[in-house]
XYZ file of N, CA and C in Angstrom:
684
model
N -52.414 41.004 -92.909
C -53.613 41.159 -92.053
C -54.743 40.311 -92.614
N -55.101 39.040 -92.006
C -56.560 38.706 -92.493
C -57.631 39.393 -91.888
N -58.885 38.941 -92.220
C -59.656 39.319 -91.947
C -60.461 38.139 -91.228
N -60.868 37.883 -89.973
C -61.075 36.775 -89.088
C -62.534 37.041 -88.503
N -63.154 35.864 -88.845
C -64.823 36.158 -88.552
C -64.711 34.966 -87.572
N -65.079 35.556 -86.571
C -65.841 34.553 -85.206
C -66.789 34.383 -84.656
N -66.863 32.895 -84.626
C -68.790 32.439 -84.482
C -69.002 31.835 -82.934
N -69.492 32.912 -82.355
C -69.955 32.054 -80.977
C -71.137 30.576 -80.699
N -70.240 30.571 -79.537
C -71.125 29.043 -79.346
C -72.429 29.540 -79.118
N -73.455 28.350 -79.223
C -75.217 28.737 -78.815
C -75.520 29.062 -77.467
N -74.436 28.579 -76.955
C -74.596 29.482 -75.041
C -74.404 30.949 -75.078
N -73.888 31.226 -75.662
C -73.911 32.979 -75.552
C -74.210 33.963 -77.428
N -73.694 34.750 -77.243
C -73.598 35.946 -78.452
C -71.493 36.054 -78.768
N -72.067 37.091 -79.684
C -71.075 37.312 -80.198
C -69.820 37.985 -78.721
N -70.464 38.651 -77.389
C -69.914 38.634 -76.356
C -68.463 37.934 -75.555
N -69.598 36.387 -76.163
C -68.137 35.717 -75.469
C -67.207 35.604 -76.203
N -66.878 36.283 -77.200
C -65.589 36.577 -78.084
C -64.703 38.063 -77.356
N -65.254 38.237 -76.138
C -64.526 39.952 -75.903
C -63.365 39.915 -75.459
N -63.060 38.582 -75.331
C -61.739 38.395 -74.537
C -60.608 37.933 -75.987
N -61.015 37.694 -77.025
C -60.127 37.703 -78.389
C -60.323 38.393 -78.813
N -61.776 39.836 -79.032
C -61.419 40.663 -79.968
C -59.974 41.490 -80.266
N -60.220 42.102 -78.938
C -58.928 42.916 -78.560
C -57.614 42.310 -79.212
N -57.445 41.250 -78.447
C -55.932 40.532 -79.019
C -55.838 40.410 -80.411
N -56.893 39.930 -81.041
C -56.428 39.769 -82.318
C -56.632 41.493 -83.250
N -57.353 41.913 -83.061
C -57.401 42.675 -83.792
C -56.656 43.774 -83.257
N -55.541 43.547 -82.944
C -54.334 44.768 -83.012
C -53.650 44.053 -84.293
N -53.669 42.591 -84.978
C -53.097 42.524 -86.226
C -53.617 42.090 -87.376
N -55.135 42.333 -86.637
C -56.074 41.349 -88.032
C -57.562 42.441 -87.805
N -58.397 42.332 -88.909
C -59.996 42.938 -88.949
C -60.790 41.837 -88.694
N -61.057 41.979 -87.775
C -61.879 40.900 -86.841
C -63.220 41.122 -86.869
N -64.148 40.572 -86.828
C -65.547 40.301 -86.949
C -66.155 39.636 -86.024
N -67.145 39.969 -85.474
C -67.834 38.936 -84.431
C -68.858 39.232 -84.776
N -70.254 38.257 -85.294
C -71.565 38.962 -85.422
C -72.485 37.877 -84.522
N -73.501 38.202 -84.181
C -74.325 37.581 -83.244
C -74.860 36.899 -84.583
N -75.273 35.915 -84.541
C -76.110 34.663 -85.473
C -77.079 35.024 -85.012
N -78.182 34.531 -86.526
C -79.480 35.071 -86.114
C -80.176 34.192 -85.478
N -81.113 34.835 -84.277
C -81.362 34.403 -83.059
C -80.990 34.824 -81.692
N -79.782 35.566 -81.752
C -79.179 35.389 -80.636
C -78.664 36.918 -80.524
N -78.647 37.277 -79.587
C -77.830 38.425 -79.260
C -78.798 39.791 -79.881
N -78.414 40.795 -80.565
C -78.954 41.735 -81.156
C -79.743 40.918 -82.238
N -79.351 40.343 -83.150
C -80.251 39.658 -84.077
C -80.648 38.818 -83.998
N -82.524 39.487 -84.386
C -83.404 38.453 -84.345
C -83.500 37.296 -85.028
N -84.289 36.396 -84.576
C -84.745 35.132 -84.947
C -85.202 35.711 -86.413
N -84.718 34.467 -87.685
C -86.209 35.098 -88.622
C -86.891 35.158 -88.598
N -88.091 35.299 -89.882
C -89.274 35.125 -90.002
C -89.704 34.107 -91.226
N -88.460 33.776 -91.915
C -88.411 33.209 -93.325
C -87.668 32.253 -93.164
N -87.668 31.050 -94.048
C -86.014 30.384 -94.159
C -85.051 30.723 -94.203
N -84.063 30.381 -93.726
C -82.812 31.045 -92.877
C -81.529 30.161 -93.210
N -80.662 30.444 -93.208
C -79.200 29.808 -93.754
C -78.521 29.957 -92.866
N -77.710 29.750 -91.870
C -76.474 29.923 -91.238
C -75.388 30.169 -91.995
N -75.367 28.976 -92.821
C -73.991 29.010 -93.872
C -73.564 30.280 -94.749
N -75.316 30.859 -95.533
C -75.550 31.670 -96.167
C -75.572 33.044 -95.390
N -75.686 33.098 -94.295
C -75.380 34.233 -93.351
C -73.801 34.428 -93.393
N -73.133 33.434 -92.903
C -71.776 34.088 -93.002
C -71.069 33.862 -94.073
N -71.530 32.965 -94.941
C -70.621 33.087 -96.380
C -70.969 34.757 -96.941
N -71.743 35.909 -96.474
C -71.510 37.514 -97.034
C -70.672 37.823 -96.358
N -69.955 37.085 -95.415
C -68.757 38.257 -94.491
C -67.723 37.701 -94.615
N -67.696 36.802 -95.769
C -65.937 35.869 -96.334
C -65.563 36.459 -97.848
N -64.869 36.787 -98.243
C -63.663 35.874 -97.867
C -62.851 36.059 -96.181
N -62.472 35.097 -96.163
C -61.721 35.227 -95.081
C -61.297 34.038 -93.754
N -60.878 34.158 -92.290
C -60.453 32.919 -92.000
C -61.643 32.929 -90.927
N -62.268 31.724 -90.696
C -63.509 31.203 -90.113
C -63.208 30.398 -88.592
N -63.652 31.455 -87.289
C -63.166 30.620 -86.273
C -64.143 30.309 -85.095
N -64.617 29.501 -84.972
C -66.029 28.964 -84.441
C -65.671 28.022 -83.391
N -66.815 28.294 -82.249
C -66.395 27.540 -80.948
C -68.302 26.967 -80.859
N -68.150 25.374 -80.338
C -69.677 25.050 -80.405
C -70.113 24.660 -81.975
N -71.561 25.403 -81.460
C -72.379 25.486 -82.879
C -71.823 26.530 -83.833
N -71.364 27.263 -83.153
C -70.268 28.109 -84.147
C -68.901 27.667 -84.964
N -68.327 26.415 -84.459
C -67.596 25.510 -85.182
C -68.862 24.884 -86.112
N -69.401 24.087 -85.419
C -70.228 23.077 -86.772
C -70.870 24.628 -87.498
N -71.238 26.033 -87.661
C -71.495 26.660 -88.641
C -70.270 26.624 -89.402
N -69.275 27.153 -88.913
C -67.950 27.453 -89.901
C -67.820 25.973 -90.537
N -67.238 24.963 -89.619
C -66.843 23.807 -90.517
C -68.112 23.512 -92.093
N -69.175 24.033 -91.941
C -70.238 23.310 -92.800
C -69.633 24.595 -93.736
N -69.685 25.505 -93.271
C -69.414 27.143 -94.661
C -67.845 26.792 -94.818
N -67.262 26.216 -94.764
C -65.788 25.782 -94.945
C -65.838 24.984 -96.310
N -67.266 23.788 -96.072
C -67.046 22.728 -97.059
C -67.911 22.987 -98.175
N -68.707 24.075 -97.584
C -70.082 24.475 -98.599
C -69.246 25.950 -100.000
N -67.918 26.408 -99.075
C -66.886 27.597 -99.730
C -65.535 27.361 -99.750
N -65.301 26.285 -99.970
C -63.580 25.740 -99.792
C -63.456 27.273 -100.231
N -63.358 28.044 -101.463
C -62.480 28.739 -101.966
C -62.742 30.110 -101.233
N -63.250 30.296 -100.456
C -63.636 31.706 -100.208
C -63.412 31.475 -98.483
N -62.709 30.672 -98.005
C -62.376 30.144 -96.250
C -60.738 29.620 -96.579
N -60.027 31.012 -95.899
C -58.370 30.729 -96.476
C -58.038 29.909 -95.075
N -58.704 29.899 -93.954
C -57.960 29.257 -92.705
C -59.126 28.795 -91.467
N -59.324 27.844 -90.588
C -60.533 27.185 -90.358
C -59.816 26.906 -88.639
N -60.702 27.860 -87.369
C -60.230 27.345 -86.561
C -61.115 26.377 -85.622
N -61.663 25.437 -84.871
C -62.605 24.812 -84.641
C -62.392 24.543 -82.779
N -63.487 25.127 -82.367
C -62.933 25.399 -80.922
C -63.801 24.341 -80.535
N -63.542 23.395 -79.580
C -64.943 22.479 -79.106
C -65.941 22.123 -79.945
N -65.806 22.169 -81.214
C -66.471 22.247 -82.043
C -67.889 21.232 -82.136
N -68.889 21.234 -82.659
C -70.208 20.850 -82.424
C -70.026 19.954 -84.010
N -70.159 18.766 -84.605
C -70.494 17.841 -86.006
C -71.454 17.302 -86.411
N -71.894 18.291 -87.389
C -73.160 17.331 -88.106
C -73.794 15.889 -87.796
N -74.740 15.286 -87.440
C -75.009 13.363 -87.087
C -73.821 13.255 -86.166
N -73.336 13.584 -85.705
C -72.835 12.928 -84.334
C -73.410 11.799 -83.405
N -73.004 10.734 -83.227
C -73.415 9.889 -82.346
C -73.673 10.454 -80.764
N -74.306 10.901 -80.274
C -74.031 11.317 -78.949
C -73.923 10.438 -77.760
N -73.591 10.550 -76.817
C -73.741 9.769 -76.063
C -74.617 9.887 -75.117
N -75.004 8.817 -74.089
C -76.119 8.745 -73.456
C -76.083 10.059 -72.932
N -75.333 10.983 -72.044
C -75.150 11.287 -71.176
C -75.548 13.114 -71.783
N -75.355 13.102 -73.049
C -75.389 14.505 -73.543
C -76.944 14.099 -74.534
N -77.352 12.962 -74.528
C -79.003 13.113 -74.882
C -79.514 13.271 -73.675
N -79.246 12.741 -72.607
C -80.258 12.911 -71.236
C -80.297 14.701 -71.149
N -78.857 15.073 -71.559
C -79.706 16.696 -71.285
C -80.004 17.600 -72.189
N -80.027 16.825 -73.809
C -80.621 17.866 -74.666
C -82.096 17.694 -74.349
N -81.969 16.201 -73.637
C -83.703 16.275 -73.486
C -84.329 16.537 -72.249
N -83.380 17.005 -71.349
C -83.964 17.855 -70.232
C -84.142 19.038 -70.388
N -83.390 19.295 -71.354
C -83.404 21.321 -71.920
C -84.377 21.706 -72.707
N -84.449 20.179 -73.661
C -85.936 20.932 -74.512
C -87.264 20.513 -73.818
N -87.037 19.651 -72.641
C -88.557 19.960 -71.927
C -88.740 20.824 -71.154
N -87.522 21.533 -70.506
C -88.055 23.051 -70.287
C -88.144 24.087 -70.940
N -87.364 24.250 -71.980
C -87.748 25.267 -73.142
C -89.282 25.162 -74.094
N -89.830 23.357 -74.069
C -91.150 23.389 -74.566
C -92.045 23.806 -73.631
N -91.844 23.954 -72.265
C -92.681 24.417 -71.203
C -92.917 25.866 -70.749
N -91.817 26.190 -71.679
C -91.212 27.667 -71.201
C -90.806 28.248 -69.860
N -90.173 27.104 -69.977
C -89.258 27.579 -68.059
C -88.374 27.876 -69.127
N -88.152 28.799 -69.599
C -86.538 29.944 -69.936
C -85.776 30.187 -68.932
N -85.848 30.195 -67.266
C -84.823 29.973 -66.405
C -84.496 28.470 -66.131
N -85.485 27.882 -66.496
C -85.075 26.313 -65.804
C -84.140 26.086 -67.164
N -84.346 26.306 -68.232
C -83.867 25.829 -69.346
C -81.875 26.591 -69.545
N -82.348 27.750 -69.109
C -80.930 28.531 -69.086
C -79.885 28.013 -67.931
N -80.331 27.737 -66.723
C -79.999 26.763 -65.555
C -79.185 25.724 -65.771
N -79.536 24.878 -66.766
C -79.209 23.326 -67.218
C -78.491 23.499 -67.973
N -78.441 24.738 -69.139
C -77.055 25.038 -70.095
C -76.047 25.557 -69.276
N -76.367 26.562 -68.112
C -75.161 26.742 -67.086
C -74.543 25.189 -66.376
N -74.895 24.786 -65.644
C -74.691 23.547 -64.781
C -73.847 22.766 -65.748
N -74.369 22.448 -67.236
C -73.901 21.373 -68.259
C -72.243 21.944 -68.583
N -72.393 23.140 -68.917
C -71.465 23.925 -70.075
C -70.823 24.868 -69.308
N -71.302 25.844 -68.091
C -70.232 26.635 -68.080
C -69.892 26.696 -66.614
N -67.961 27.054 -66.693
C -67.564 26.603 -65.339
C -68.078 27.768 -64.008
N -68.358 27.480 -62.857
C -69.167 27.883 -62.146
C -68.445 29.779 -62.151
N -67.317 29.679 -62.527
C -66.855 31.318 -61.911
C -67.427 32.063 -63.569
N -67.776 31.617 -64.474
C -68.174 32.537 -65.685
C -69.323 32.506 -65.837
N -70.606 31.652 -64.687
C -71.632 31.345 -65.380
C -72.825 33.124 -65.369
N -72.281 33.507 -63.978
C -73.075 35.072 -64.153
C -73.013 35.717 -64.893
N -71.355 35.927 -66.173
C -71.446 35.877 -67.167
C -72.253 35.727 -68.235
N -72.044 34.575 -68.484
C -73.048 33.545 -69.522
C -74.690 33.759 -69.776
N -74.807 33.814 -68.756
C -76.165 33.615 -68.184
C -77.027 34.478 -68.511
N -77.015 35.495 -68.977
C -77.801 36.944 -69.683
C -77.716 36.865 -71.122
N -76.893 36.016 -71.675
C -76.311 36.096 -73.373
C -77.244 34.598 -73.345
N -77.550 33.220 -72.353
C -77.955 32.324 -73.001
C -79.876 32.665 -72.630
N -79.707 33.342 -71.964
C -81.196 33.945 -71.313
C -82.384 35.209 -72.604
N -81.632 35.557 -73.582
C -81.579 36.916 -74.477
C -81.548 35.762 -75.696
N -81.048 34.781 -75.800
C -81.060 33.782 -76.809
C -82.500 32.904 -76.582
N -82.707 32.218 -75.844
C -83.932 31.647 -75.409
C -85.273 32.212 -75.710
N -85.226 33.948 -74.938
C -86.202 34.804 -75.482
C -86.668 35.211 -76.443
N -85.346 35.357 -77.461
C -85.808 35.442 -79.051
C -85.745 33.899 -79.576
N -85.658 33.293 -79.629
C -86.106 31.993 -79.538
C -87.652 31.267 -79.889
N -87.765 32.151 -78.943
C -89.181 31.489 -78.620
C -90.780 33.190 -79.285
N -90.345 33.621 -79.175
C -90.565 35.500 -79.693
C -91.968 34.967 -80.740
N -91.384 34.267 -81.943
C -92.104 33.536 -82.240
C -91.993 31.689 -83.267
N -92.863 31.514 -84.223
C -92.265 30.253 -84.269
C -91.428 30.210 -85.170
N -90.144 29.095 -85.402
C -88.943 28.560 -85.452
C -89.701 28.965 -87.318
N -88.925 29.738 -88.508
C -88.289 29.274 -89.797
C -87.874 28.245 -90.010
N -88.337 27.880 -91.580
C -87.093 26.736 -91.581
C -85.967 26.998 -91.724
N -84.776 26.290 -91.240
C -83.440 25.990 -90.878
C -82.858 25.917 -92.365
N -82.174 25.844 -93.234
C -81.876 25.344 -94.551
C -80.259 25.253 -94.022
N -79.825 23.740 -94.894
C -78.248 23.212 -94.549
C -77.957 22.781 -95.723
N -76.487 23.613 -96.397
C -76.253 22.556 -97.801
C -75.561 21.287 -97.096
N -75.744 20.474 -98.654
C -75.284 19.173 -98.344
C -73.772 19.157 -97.667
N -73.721 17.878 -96.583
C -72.159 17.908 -95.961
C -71.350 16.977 -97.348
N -70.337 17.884 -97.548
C -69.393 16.928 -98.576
C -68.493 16.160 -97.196
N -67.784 15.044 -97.464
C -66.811 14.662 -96.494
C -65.695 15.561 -96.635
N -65.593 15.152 -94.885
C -64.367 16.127 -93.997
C -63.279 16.523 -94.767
N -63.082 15.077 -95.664
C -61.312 14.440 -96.321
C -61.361 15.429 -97.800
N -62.534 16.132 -97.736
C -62.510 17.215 -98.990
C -61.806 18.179 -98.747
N -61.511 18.579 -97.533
C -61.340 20.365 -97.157
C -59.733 20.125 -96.762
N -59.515 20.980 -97.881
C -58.135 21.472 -97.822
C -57.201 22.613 -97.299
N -58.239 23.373 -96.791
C -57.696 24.307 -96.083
C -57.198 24.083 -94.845
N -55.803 25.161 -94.218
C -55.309 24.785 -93.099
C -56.409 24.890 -91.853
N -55.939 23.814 -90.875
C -57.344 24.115 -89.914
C -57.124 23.644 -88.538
N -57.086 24.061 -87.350
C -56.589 24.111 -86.224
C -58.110 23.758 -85.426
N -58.071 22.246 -85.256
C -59.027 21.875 -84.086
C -58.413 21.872 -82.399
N -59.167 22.739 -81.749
C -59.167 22.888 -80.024
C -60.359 22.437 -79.809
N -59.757 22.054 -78.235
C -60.856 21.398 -77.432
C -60.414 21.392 -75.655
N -61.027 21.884 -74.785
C -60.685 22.348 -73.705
C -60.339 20.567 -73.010
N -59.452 20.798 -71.852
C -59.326 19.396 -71.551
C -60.554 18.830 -70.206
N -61.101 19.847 -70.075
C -62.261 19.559 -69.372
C -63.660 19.207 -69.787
N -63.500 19.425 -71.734
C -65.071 19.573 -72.316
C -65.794 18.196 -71.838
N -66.896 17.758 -72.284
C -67.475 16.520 -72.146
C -66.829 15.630 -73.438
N -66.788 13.992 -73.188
C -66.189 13.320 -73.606
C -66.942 13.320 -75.047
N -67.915 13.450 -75.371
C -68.379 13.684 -76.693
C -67.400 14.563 -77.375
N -66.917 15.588 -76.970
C -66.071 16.426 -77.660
C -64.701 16.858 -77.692
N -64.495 15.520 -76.829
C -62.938 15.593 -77.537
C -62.992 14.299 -78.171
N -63.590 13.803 -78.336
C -64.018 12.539 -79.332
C -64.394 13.312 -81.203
N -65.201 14.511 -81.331
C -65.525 15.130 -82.222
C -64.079 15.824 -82.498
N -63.383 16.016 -81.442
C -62.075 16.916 -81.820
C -61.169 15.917 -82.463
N -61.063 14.426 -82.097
C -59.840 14.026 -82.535
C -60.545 13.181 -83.974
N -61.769 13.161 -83.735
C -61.941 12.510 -85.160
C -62.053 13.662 -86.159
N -61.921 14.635 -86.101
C -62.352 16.041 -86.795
C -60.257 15.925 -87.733
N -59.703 15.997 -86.320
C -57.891 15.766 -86.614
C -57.850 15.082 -87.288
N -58.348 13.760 -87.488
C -58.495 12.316 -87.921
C -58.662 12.272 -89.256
N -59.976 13.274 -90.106
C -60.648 13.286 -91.023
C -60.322 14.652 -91.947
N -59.990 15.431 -91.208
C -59.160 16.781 -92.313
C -57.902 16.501 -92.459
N -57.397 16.456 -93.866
C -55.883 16.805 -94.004
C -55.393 17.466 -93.340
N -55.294 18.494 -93.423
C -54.190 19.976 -92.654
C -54.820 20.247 -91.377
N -54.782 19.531 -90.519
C -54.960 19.530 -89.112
C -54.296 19.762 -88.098
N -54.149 20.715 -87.042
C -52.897 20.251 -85.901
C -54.457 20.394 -85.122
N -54.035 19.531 -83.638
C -55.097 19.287 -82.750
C -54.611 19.829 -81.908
N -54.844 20.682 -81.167
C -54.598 20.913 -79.311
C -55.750 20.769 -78.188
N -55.093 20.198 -77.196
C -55.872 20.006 -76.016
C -55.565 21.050 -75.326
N -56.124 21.800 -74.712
C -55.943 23.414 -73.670
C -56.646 22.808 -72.002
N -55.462 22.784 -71.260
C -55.839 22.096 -70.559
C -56.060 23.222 -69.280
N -57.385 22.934 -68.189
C -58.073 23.697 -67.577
C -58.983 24.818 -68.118
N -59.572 24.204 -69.658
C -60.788 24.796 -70.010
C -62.074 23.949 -69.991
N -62.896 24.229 -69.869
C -64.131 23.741 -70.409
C -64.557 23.480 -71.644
N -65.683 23.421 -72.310
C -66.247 23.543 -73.602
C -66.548 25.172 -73.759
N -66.361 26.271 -73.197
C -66.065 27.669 -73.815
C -64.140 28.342 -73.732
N -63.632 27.645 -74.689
C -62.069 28.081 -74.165
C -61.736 29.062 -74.173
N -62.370 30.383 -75.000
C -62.047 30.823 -75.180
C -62.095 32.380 -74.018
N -63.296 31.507 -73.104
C -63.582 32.435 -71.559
C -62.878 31.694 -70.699
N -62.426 30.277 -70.905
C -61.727 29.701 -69.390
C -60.326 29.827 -69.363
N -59.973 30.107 -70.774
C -58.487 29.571 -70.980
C -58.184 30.833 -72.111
N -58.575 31.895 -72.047
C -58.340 33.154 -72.921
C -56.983 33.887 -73.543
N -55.995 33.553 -72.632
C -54.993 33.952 -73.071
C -54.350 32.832 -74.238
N -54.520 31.484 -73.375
C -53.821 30.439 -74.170
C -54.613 30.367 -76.026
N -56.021 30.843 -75.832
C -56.669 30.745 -77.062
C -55.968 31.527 -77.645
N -55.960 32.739 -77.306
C -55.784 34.275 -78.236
C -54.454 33.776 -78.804
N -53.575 33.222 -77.999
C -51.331 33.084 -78.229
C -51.797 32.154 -79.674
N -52.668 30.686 -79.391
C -53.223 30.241 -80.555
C -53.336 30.412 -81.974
N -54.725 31.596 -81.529
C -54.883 31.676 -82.635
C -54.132 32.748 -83.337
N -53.163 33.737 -82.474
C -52.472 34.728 -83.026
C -51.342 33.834 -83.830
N -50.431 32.681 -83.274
C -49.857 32.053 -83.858
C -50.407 31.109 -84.870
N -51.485 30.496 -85.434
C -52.147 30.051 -85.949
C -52.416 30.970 -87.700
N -52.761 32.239 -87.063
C -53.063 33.403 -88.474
C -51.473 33.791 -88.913
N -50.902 33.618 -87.951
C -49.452 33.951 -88.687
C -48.362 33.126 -89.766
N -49.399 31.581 -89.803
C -48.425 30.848 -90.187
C -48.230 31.059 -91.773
């Protein structure tokens, strides 16, 4: 039985994991915690760690979709020894080159979030990211994120240094929906590319949340994945 901590993407909470808790944890102690900011927990008030947030709930295997991949992958390289297995869903990479097409709408999102249209801003993460039958879903978990968000002003962020990819030796299973945006299956295969112990899968008829479009195929995954 491991013990399996899962990090939701920045579109929702720990929520959009409800469709893997169940499955996995009939053979594993599963964890889902809302990151602070989002969901039940608040934004800080102090400097704040991501890494240092979930490196207290490891040892154990680290499985992150989004910004919840780029948290795990960074607490992967920041704890080789304390991260026995690394799963990376759509995963989000440190300096990423982006492309035109995904700056035009980080910078349509943060001029409505600096304006405080919190619906116009939640709107544009639906439309971008989630497929039209989950977005009523979505849409209350990225709406509850925004609000504490903004509650009051931003801590600093603190990030340990990135060691390279070609350090991390642990086994590690990059996914990526076959519908995500081309930025990220570009991050997925260079992610394959740059870790040793890699298998890559494409899950085809998901989006960039696989684990709500394509739920069963994730869960068979990652159940076969913790078993190896």
């Amino acid at each position: 039985m491991a013990r399996v901590i899962l990090l939701h993407s920045a579109l929702g909470d720990s929520r959009l994991w409800k469709r893997q808790v169940p499955a996995l944890e009939r053979e594993h102690h599963v964890l889902a915690p809302d990151l602070p900011g989002w969901g039940d927990n608040p934004m800080p008030t102090e400097p704040y760690s991501f890494v240092e947030f979930v490196a207290e709930l490891l040892p154990g295997v680290l499985v992150g979709n989004s910004f919840g991949g780029a948290i795990a992958l960074r607490t992967a390289l920041a704890h080789p020894d304390q991260v026995e297995r690394l799963a990376l869903v759509g995963s989000g990479l440190p300096a990423w080159d982006w492309t035109e097409q995904m700056r035009a709408h980080f910078e349509a999102e943060g001029e409505a979030f600096e304006a405080g249209d919190l619906d116009a801003a939640t709107e544009l993460n639906m439309e971008f990211w989630v497929k039209p039958e989950h977005r009523d879903e979505v849409r209350p978990q990225q709406r509850r994120m925004l609000e504490l968000q903004t509650a009051h002003e931003e801590p600093e962020l603190l990030w340990p240094d990135l060691p390279p990819l070609s350090s991390l030796e642990v086994p590690t299973l990059v996914v990526v929906g076959a519908d995500d945006h081309a930025d990220f299956q570009a991050i997925a295969q260079h992610l394959a590319e740059q870790i040793p112990n890699t298998e890559l899968v494409v899950v085809p008829g998901a989006g960039h949340l696989v684990g709500v479009d394509q739920s069963e195929e994730l869960n068979a995954l990652l159940l076969e994945f913790l078993s190896e």
